[in-house]
Amino acid sequence: MSLEAIEKVTEVEQKSKERRLAAEAEARQIVADAERTGLALLQQVRADAAEEGKTLLRQAEERAAKRAAEIDAGASREADGLRQMADKHMEAAAEFIVGRVVKH
């Protein structure tokens, strides 16, 4: 083999080695970028999920507060009705008690 042919083979081998090293470096960079992008996406999804959870919790608390107010209003109306009925029967009850005490 001539010196020129040996130099050509050596040059081709060197270029091949450089391309392989460059391809390996690019592959490592692609993997690193993909991992970085994946982690960022995961963090974003977690943040979105946490925000969604807060929103759902707030909505549930609002519905619970509204329902509690409705129950309170209903209980107040019922208590008022019972109080009015008791007031109507108060005089009759007092007369009944006085009658029982006076007779005994």
Coordinates of N, CA and C in Angstrom, one line a residue:
M1 N 0.8 -1.2 0.0 CA 0.0 0.0 0.0 C 0.9 1.2 0.0
S2 N 0.5 2.2 -0.8 CA 1.3 3.4 -0.9 C 1.1 4.3 0.3
L3 N 2.0 5.2 0.5 CA 1.9 6.2 1.6 C 0.6 7.0 1.5
E4 N 0.3 7.4 0.3 CA -0.9 8.2 0.0 C -2.1 7.4 0.4
A5 N -2.2 6.2 0.1 CA -3.4 5.3 0.4 C -3.5 5.2 1.9
I6 N -2.4 5.0 2.6 CA -2.4 4.8 4.0 C -2.9 6.1 4.7
E7 N -2.4 7.3 4.2 CA -2.8 8.6 4.7 C -4.3 8.8 4.5
K8 N -4.8 8.3 3.3 CA -6.2 8.5 2.9 C -7.1 7.6 3.9
V9 N -6.6 6.3 4.1 CA -7.4 5.4 5.1 C -7.3 6.0 6.5
T10 N -6.2 6.5 6.9 CA -6.1 7.1 8.2 C -7.0 8.3 8.3
E11 N -7.0 9.1 7.3 CA -7.9 10.3 7.3 C -9.4 9.9 7.4
V12 N -9.7 8.9 6.6 CA -11.1 8.4 6.6 C -11.5 7.9 8.0
E13 N -10.6 7.1 8.6 CA -10.8 6.6 9.9 C -10.9 7.7 10.9
Q14 N -10.1 8.7 10.8 CA -10.1 9.8 11.8 C -11.5 10.6 11.6
K15 N -11.9 10.8 10.4 CA -13.2 11.5 10.2 C -14.3 10.7 10.7
S16 N -14.2 9.4 10.5 CA -15.3 8.5 10.9 C -15.3 8.5 12.5
K17 N -14.2 8.5 13.1 CA -14.1 8.5 14.6 C -14.7 9.9 15.1
E18 N -14.4 11.0 14.4 CA -14.9 12.3 14.8 C -16.4 12.3 14.6
R19 N -16.9 11.8 13.5 CA -18.4 11.8 13.3 C -19.1 10.9 14.4
R20 N -18.4 9.8 14.7 CA -19.0 8.9 15.8 C -19.0 9.6 17.1
L21 N -18.0 10.3 17.5 CA -17.9 11.1 18.7 C -18.9 12.2 18.7
A22 N -19.0 12.9 17.6 CA -20.0 14.0 17.5 C -21.4 13.4 17.6
A23 N -21.7 12.3 17.0 CA -23.0 11.6 17.1 C -23.3 11.2 18.5
E24 N -22.3 10.7 19.2 CA -22.5 10.3 20.6 C -22.8 11.5 21.5
A25 N -22.0 12.6 21.2 CA -22.3 13.8 22.0 C -23.7 14.4 21.7
E26 N -24.1 14.3 20.4 CA -25.4 14.8 20.1 C -26.5 14.0 20.7
A27 N -26.3 12.7 20.8 CA -27.2 11.7 21.4 C -27.3 12.0 22.9
R28 N -26.2 12.3 23.5 CA -26.2 12.6 25.0 C -26.9 13.9 25.2
Q29 N -26.7 14.9 24.3 CA -27.4 16.2 24.4 C -28.9 16.0 24.2
I30 N -29.3 15.2 23.3 CA -30.7 14.9 23.0 C -31.4 14.3 24.2
V31 N -30.7 13.3 24.8 CA -31.2 12.6 26.0 C -31.3 13.6 27.2
A32 N -30.3 14.4 27.4 CA -30.3 15.4 28.5 C -31.4 16.4 28.2
D33 N -31.6 16.9 27.0 CA -32.7 17.8 26.7 C -34.1 17.2 26.9
A34 N -34.2 15.9 26.5 CA -35.5 15.2 26.7 C -35.8 15.0 28.2
E35 N -34.7 14.7 29.0 CA -34.9 14.6 30.5 C -35.3 15.9 31.1
R36 N -34.7 17.0 30.7 CA -35.0 18.3 31.2 C -36.4 18.7 30.8
T37 N -36.8 18.5 29.6 CA -38.1 18.8 29.1 C -39.1 17.9 29.8
G38 N -38.8 16.7 30.0 CA -39.7 15.8 30.7 C -39.9 16.2 32.2
L39 N -38.9 16.6 32.9 CA -39.0 17.0 34.2 C -39.8 18.3 34.3
A40 N -39.5 19.2 33.4 CA -40.3 20.5 33.4 C -41.8 20.2 33.1
L41 N -42.1 19.3 32.2 CA -43.5 19.0 31.9 C -44.1 18.3 33.2
L42 N -43.4 17.4 33.8 CA -43.9 16.8 35.0 C -44.2 17.8 36.1
Q43 N -43.3 18.8 36.3 CA -43.5 19.8 37.3 C -44.7 20.6 36.9
Q44 N -44.9 20.9 35.7 CA -46.1 21.7 35.2 C -47.4 20.9 35.5
V45 N -47.3 19.6 35.1 CA -48.5 18.8 35.4 C -48.9 18.7 36.9
R46 N -47.8 18.6 37.7 CA -48.1 18.6 39.1 C -48.6 19.9 39.6
A47 N -48.1 21.0 39.1 CA -48.6 22.3 39.5 C -50.0 22.5 39.1
D48 N -50.3 22.1 37.9 CA -51.7 22.2 37.3 C -52.6 21.3 38.2
A49 N -52.2 20.1 38.5 CA -53.0 19.2 39.3 C -53.3 19.8 40.7
A50 N -52.3 20.4 41.3 CA -52.4 21.0 42.6 C -53.4 22.2 42.5
E51 N -53.3 23.0 41.5 CA -54.2 24.1 41.3 C -55.6 23.6 41.1
E52 N -55.8 22.6 40.3 CA -57.1 22.0 40.0 C -57.7 21.5 41.3
G53 N -56.8 20.9 42.1 CA -57.3 20.3 43.4 C -57.8 21.5 44.3
K54 N -57.0 22.6 44.3 CA -57.4 23.7 45.1 C -58.8 24.3 44.6
T55 N -58.9 24.4 43.3 CA -60.2 24.9 42.8 C -61.3 24.0 43.1
L56 N -61.2 22.7 43.0 CA -62.2 21.7 43.3 C -62.6 21.8 44.8
L57 N -61.6 21.9 45.7 CA -61.8 22.1 47.1 C -62.6 23.3 47.4
R58 N -62.2 24.4 46.8 CA -62.8 25.7 47.0 C -64.3 25.6 46.6
Q59 N -64.6 25.0 45.4 CA -65.9 24.8 45.0 C -66.7 24.0 45.9
A60 N -66.1 22.9 46.4 CA -66.8 22.0 47.4 C -67.1 22.8 48.7
E61 N -66.2 23.6 49.1 CA -66.4 24.4 50.3 C -67.5 25.4 50.1
E62 N -67.6 26.0 48.9 CA -68.6 26.9 48.6 C -70.0 26.2 48.6
R63 N -70.1 25.0 48.0 CA -71.3 24.3 48.0 C -71.7 23.9 49.4
A64 N -70.8 23.5 50.2 CA -71.0 23.1 51.6 C -71.5 24.3 52.4
A65 N -70.9 25.4 52.2 CA -71.4 26.6 52.9 C -72.8 27.0 52.5
K66 N -73.1 26.9 51.2 CA -74.4 27.3 50.7 C -75.4 26.3 51.3
R67 N -75.1 25.0 51.3 CA -76.0 24.0 51.9 C -76.2 24.2 53.4
A68 N -75.1 24.6 54.1 CA -75.2 24.8 55.5 C -76.1 26.0 55.8
A69 N -76.0 27.1 55.0 CA -76.9 28.3 55.1 C -78.3 27.9 54.9
E70 N -78.6 27.0 53.9 CA -79.9 26.6 53.6 C -80.5 25.8 54.8
I71 N -79.7 24.9 55.3 CA -80.1 24.1 56.5 C -80.4 25.0 57.7
D72 N -79.5 26.0 57.9 CA -79.6 27.0 59.0 C -80.9 27.8 58.9
A73 N -81.2 28.2 57.6 CA -82.4 29.0 57.4 C -83.6 28.2 57.6
G74 N -83.6 26.9 57.2 CA -84.7 26.0 57.4 C -84.9 25.7 58.9
A75 N -83.9 25.5 59.6 CA -84.0 25.3 61.1 C -84.5 26.5 61.8
S76 N -84.1 27.7 61.3 CA -84.6 29.0 61.9 C -86.1 29.1 61.7
R77 N -86.5 28.8 60.5 CA -87.9 28.9 60.2 C -88.7 28.0 61.0
E78 N -88.2 26.7 61.1 CA -88.9 25.7 61.9 C -88.9 26.1 63.4
A79 N -87.8 26.7 63.9 CA -87.8 27.1 65.3 C -88.8 28.3 65.5
D80 N -88.8 29.2 64.6 CA -89.8 30.3 64.7 C -91.2 29.8 64.7
G81 N -91.5 28.8 63.9 CA -92.9 28.3 63.9 C -93.2 27.6 65.2
L82 N -92.3 26.8 65.7 CA -92.5 26.2 67.0 C -92.7 27.2 68.1
R83 N -91.8 28.3 68.1 CA -91.9 29.3 69.1 C -93.3 30.0 69.0
Q84 N -93.8 30.3 67.8 CA -95.1 30.9 67.7 C -96.2 30.0 68.2
M85 N -96.1 28.7 67.9 CA -97.1 27.8 68.3 C -97.0 27.7 69.9
A86 N -95.8 27.7 70.4 CA -95.7 27.7 71.9 C -96.3 28.9 72.5
D87 N -96.1 30.1 71.9 CA -96.7 31.3 72.4 C -98.2 31.2 72.4
K88 N -98.8 30.7 71.3 CA -100.2 30.5 71.2 C -100.8 29.7 72.3
H89 N -100.0 28.6 72.7 CA -100.5 27.7 73.7 C -100.1 28.1 75.1
M90 N -99.3 29.1 75.3 CA -98.7 29.5 76.6 C -99.9 29.9 77.6
E91 N -100.8 30.6 77.1 CA -101.9 31.0 78.0 C -102.7 29.8 78.5
A92 N -103.0 28.9 77.6 CA -103.8 27.7 77.9 C -103.0 26.9 78.9
A93 N -101.7 26.8 78.7 CA -100.8 26.0 79.5 C -100.8 26.6 80.9
A94 N -100.6 27.9 81.0 CA -100.6 28.6 82.3 C -101.9 28.4 83.0
E95 N -103.0 28.5 82.4 CA -104.3 28.2 83.0 C -104.4 26.8 83.5
F96 N -103.9 25.9 82.7 CA -104.0 24.4 83.1 C -103.1 24.2 84.4
I97 N -101.9 24.8 84.4 CA -101.0 24.6 85.5 C -101.7 25.3 86.8
V98 N -102.2 26.5 86.6 CA -102.8 27.2 87.8 C -104.0 26.4 88.3
G99 N -104.7 25.8 87.3 CA -105.9 25.0 87.7 C -105.5 23.8 88.5
R100 N -104.4 23.1 88.1 CA -103.9 21.9 88.8 C -103.4 22.3 90.2
V101 N -102.7 23.4 90.3 CA -102.1 23.8 91.6 C -103.2 24.2 92.5
V102 N -104.2 24.9 92.0 CA -105.3 25.4 92.9 C -106.2 24.2 93.4
K103 N -106.4 23.3 92.5 CA -107.2 22.1 92.9 C -106.5 21.2 93.9
H104 N -105.2 21.2 93.9 CA -104.5 20.3 94.9 C -104.0 21.1 96.0

